Tab-separated table of C-alpha atoms in Angstrom:
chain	number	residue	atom	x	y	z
U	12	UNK	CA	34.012	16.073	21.190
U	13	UNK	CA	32.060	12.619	22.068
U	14	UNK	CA	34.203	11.354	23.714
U	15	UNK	CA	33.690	13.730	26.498
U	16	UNK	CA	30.376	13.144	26.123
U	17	UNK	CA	28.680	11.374	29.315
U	18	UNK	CA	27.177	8.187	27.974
U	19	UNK	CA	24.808	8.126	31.138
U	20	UNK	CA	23.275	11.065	29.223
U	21	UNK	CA	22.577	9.390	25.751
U	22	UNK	CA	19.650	7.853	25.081
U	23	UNK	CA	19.800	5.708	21.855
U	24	UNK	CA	16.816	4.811	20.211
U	25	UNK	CA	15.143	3.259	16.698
U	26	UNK	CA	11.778	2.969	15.637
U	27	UNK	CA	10.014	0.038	13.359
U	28	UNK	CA	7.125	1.373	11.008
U	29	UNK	CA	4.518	-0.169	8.911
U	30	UNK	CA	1.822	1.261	6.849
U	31	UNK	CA	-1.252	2.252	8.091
U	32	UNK	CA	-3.837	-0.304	6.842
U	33	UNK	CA	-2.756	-4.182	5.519
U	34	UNK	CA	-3.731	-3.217	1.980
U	35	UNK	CA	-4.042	-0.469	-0.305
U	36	UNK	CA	-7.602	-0.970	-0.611
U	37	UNK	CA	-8.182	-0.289	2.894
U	38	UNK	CA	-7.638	3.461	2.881
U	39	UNK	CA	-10.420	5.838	1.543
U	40	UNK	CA	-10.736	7.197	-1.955
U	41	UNK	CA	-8.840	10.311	-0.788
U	42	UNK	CA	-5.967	8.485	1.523
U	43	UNK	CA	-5.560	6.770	-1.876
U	44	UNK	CA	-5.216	9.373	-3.935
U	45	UNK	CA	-3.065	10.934	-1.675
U	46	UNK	CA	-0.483	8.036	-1.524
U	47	UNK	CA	-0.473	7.459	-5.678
U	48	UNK	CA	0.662	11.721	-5.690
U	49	UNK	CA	2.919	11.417	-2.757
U	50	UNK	CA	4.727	8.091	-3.949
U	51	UNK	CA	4.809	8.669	-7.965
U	52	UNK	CA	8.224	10.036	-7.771
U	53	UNK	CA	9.658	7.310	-6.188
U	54	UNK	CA	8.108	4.472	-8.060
U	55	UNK	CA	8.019	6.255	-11.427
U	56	UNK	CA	6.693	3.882	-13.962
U	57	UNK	CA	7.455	0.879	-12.236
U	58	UNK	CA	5.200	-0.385	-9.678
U	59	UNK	CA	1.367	0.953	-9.509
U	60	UNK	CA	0.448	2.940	-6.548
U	61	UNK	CA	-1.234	-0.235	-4.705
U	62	UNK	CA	2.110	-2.622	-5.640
U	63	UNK	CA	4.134	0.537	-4.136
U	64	UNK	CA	1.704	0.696	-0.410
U	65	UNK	CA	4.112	-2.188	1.051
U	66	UNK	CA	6.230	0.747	1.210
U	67	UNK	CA	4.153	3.239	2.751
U	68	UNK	CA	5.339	3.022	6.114
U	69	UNK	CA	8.629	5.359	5.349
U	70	UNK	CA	6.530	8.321	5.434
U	71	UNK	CA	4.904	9.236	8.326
U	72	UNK	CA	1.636	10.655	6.746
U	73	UNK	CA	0.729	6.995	5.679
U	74	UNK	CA	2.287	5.001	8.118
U	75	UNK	CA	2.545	3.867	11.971
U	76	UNK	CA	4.800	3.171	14.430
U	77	UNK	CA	4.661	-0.487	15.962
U	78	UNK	CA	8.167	-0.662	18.079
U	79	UNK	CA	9.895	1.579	19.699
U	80	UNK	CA	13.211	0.201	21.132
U	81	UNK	CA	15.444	2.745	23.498
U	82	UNK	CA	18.476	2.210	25.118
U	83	UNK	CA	20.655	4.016	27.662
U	84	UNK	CA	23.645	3.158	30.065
U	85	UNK	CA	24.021	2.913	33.972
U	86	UNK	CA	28.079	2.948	34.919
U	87	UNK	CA	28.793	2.494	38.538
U	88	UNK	CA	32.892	2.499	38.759
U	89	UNK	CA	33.962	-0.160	36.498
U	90	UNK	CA	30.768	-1.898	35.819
U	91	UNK	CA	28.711	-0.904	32.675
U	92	UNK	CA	25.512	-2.113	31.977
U	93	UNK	CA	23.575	-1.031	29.166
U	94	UNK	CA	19.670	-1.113	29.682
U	95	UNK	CA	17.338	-1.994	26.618
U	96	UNK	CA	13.484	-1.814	26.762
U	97	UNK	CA	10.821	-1.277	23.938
U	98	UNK	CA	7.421	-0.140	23.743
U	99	UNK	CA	4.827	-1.333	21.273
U	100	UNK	CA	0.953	-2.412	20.912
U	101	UNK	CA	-1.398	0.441	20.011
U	102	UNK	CA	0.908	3.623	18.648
U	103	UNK	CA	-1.272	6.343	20.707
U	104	UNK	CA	0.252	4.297	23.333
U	105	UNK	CA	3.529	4.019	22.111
U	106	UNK	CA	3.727	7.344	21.740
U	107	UNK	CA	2.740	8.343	25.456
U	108	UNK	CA	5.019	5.958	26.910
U	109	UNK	CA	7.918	7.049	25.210
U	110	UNK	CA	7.101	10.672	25.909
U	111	UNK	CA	7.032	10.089	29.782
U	112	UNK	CA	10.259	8.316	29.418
U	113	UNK	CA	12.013	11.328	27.794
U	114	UNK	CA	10.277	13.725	30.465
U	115	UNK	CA	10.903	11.762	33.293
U	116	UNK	CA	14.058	10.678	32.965
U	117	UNK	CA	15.958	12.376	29.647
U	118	UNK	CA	14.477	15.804	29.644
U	119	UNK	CA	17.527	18.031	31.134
U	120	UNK	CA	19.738	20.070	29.296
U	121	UNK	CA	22.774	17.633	29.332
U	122	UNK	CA	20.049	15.148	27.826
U	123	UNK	CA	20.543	13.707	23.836
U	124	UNK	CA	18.660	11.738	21.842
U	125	UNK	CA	20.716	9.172	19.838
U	126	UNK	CA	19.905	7.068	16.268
U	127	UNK	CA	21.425	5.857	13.130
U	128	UNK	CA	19.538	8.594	10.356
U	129	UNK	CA	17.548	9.974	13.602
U	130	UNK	CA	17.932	13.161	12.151
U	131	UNK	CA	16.160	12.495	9.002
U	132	UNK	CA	13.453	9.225	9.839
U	133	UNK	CA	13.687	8.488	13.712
U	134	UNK	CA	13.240	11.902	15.298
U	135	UNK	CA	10.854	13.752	12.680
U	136	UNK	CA	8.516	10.454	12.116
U	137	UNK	CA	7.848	10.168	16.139
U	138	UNK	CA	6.948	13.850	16.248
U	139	UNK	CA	5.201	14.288	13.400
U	140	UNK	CA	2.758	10.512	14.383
U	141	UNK	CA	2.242	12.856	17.959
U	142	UNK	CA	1.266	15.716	15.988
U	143	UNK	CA	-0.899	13.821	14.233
U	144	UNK	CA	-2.320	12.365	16.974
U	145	UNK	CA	-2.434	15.733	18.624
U	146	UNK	CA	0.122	14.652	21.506
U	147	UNK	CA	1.762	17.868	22.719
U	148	UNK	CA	6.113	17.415	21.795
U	149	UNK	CA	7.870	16.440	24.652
U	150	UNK	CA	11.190	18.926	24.572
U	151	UNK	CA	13.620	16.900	23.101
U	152	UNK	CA	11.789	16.593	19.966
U	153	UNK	CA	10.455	20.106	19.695
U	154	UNK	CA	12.806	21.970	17.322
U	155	UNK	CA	11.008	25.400	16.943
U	156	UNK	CA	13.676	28.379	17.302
U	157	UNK	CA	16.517	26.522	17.953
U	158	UNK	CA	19.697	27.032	16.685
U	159	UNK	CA	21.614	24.239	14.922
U	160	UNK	CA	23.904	23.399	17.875
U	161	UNK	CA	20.962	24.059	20.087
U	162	UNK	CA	19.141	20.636	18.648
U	163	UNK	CA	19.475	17.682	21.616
U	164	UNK	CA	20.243	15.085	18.921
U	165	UNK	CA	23.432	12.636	17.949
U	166	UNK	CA	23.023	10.602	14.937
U	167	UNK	CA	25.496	8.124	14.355
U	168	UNK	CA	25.167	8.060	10.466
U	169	UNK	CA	26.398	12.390	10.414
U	170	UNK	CA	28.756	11.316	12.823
U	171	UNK	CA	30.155	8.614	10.289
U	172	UNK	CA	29.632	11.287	7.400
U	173	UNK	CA	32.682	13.660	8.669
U	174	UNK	CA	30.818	16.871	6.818
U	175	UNK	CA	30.567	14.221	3.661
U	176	UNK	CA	26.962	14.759	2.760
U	177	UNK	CA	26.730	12.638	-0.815
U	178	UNK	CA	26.585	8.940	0.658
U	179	UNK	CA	24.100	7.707	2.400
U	180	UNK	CA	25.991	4.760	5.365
U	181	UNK	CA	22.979	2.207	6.254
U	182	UNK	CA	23.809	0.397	9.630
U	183	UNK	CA	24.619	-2.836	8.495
U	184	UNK	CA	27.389	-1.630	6.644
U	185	UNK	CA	28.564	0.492	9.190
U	186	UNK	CA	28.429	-2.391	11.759
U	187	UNK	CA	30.371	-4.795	9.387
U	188	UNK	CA	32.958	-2.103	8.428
U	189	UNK	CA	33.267	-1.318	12.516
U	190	UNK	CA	33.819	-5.210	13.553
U	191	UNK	CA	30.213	-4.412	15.204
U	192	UNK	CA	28.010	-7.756	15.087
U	193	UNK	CA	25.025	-7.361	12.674
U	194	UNK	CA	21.802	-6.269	14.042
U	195	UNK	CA	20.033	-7.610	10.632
U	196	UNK	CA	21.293	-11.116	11.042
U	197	UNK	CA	17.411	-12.057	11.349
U	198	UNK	CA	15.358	-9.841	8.894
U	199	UNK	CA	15.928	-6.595	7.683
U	200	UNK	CA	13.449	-3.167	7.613
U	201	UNK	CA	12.083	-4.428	4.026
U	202	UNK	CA	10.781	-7.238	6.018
U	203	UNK	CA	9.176	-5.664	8.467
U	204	UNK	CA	5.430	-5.016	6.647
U	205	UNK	CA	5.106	-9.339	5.516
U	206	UNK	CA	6.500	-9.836	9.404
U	207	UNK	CA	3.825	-7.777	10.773
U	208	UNK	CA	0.801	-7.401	8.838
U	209	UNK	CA	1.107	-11.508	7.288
U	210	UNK	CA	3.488	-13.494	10.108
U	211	UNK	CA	1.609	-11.224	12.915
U	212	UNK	CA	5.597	-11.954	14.673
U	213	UNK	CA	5.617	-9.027	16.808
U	214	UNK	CA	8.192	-10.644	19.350
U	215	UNK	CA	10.223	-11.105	16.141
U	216	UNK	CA	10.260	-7.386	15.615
U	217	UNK	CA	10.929	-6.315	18.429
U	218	UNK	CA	13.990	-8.259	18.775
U	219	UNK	CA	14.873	-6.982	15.505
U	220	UNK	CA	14.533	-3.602	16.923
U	221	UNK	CA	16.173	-4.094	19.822
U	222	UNK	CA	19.217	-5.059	17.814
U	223	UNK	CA	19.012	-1.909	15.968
U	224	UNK	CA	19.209	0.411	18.944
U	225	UNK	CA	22.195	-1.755	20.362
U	226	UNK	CA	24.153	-1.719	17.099
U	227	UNK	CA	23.406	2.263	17.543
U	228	UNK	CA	25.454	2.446	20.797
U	229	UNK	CA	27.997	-0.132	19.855
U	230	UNK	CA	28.702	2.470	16.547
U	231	UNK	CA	28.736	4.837	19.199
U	232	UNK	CA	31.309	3.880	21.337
U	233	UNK	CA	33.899	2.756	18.502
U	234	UNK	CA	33.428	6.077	17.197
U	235	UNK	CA	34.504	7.454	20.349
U	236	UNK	CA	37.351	4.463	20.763
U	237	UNK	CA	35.787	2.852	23.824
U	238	UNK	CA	35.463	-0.477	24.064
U	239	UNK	CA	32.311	-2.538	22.725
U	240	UNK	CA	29.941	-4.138	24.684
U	241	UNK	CA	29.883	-7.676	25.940
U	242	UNK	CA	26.368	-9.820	25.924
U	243	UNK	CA	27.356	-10.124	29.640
U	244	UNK	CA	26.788	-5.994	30.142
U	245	UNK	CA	23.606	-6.265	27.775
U	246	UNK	CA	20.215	-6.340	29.892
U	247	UNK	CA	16.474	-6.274	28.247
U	248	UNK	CA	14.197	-4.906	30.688
């Protein structure tokens, strides 16, 4: 049950992606080619492949990650404080840092990795950008053999789900429906690619992200009837 879960041992986490290059144009014939295969489905006869490439940056084999924002708790008696940091710049970097954070300090057994649809974007798109940048798996994301209980993962949207897999919950609804306050009260993930590549606002994305990985714990912690946190228990770091 979660709520016997030890919070200490949670460490929530969401990711902010973009694709690869600025423009279409920018990749190589092939990377091109690639992308108008991989995306037809999805934008049918709607949008060309270039018009689509905004878009790019759901799928990890055209895009990057620029923010990584984790979060984690630190309860002494009554006093709960909930620590939130990020990494971002270069993603080779991103990627290293966040793997010695998991090794160093969220690597045991009792360990879980925590996200709103980490099961199915989060965790797969930050091991598959390692792979690709041939960063060896830290543990925690290294799902070869296991068994389905075996997997060191929470994700608050199959949590919400109940064994209903037809809907798909995004986190702004879940927050409002909660009494949670909105993480997306500033710009939302379709925003993310003008933000970056045209405003060049990282600090705004990162804030963004930041939200994201507090409204994950805050889900959390209703779901498991605790009490929400207070600004005044909230520290960035």
């Amino acid at each position: 049950m979660i709520s016997k879960l030890n919070l200490e041992n949670i460490l929530f986490l969401d990711i902010e992606t973009v694709p690869e290059t600025k423009k279409f144009s920018d990749l190589d014939a092939t990377k091109q080619e690639l992308w108008e295969a991989k995306s037809k489905y999805q934008r049918k006869e709607d949008f060309s492949a270039e018009e689509f490439y905004d878009r790019a940056g759901i799928w990890a084999e055209f895009g990057k990650i620029i923010c990584i924002s984790v979060g984690y708790f630190n309860i002494e008696g009554d006093i709960r404080t909930y620590r939130v940091t990020s990494f971002h710049g270069d993603e080779i970097k991103i990627l290293k840092d966040f793997k010695n954070l998991v090794i160093s300090h969220f690597s045991q057994n009792k360990h879980l990795l925590c996200a709103h649809n980490g099961k199915e974007f989060d965790f797969p798109y930050i091991a598959r950008r390692m792979i690709i940048h041939n960063i060896a798996l830290p543990y925690k994301l290294n799902l070869f053999g296991k068994k389905p209980w075996e997997v060191p993962h929470l994700d608050t949207l199959e949590l919400w789900k109940f064994g209903d897999y037809k809907t798909y919950t995004s986190l702004k609804l879940l927050t409002n429906v909660l009494g949670i306050p909105s993480p997306k009260d500033d710009i939302d993930g379709s925003e993310v690619y003008r933000v970056y590549y045209e405003d060049n606002d990282m600090d705004r994305i990162i804030n963004y992200c930041e939200k994201d990985t507090i409204a994950v714990a805050q889900v959390l912690l209703r779901l498991r009837g605790d009490n929400l946190l207070h600004d005044s228990e909230i520290k960035h770091v």
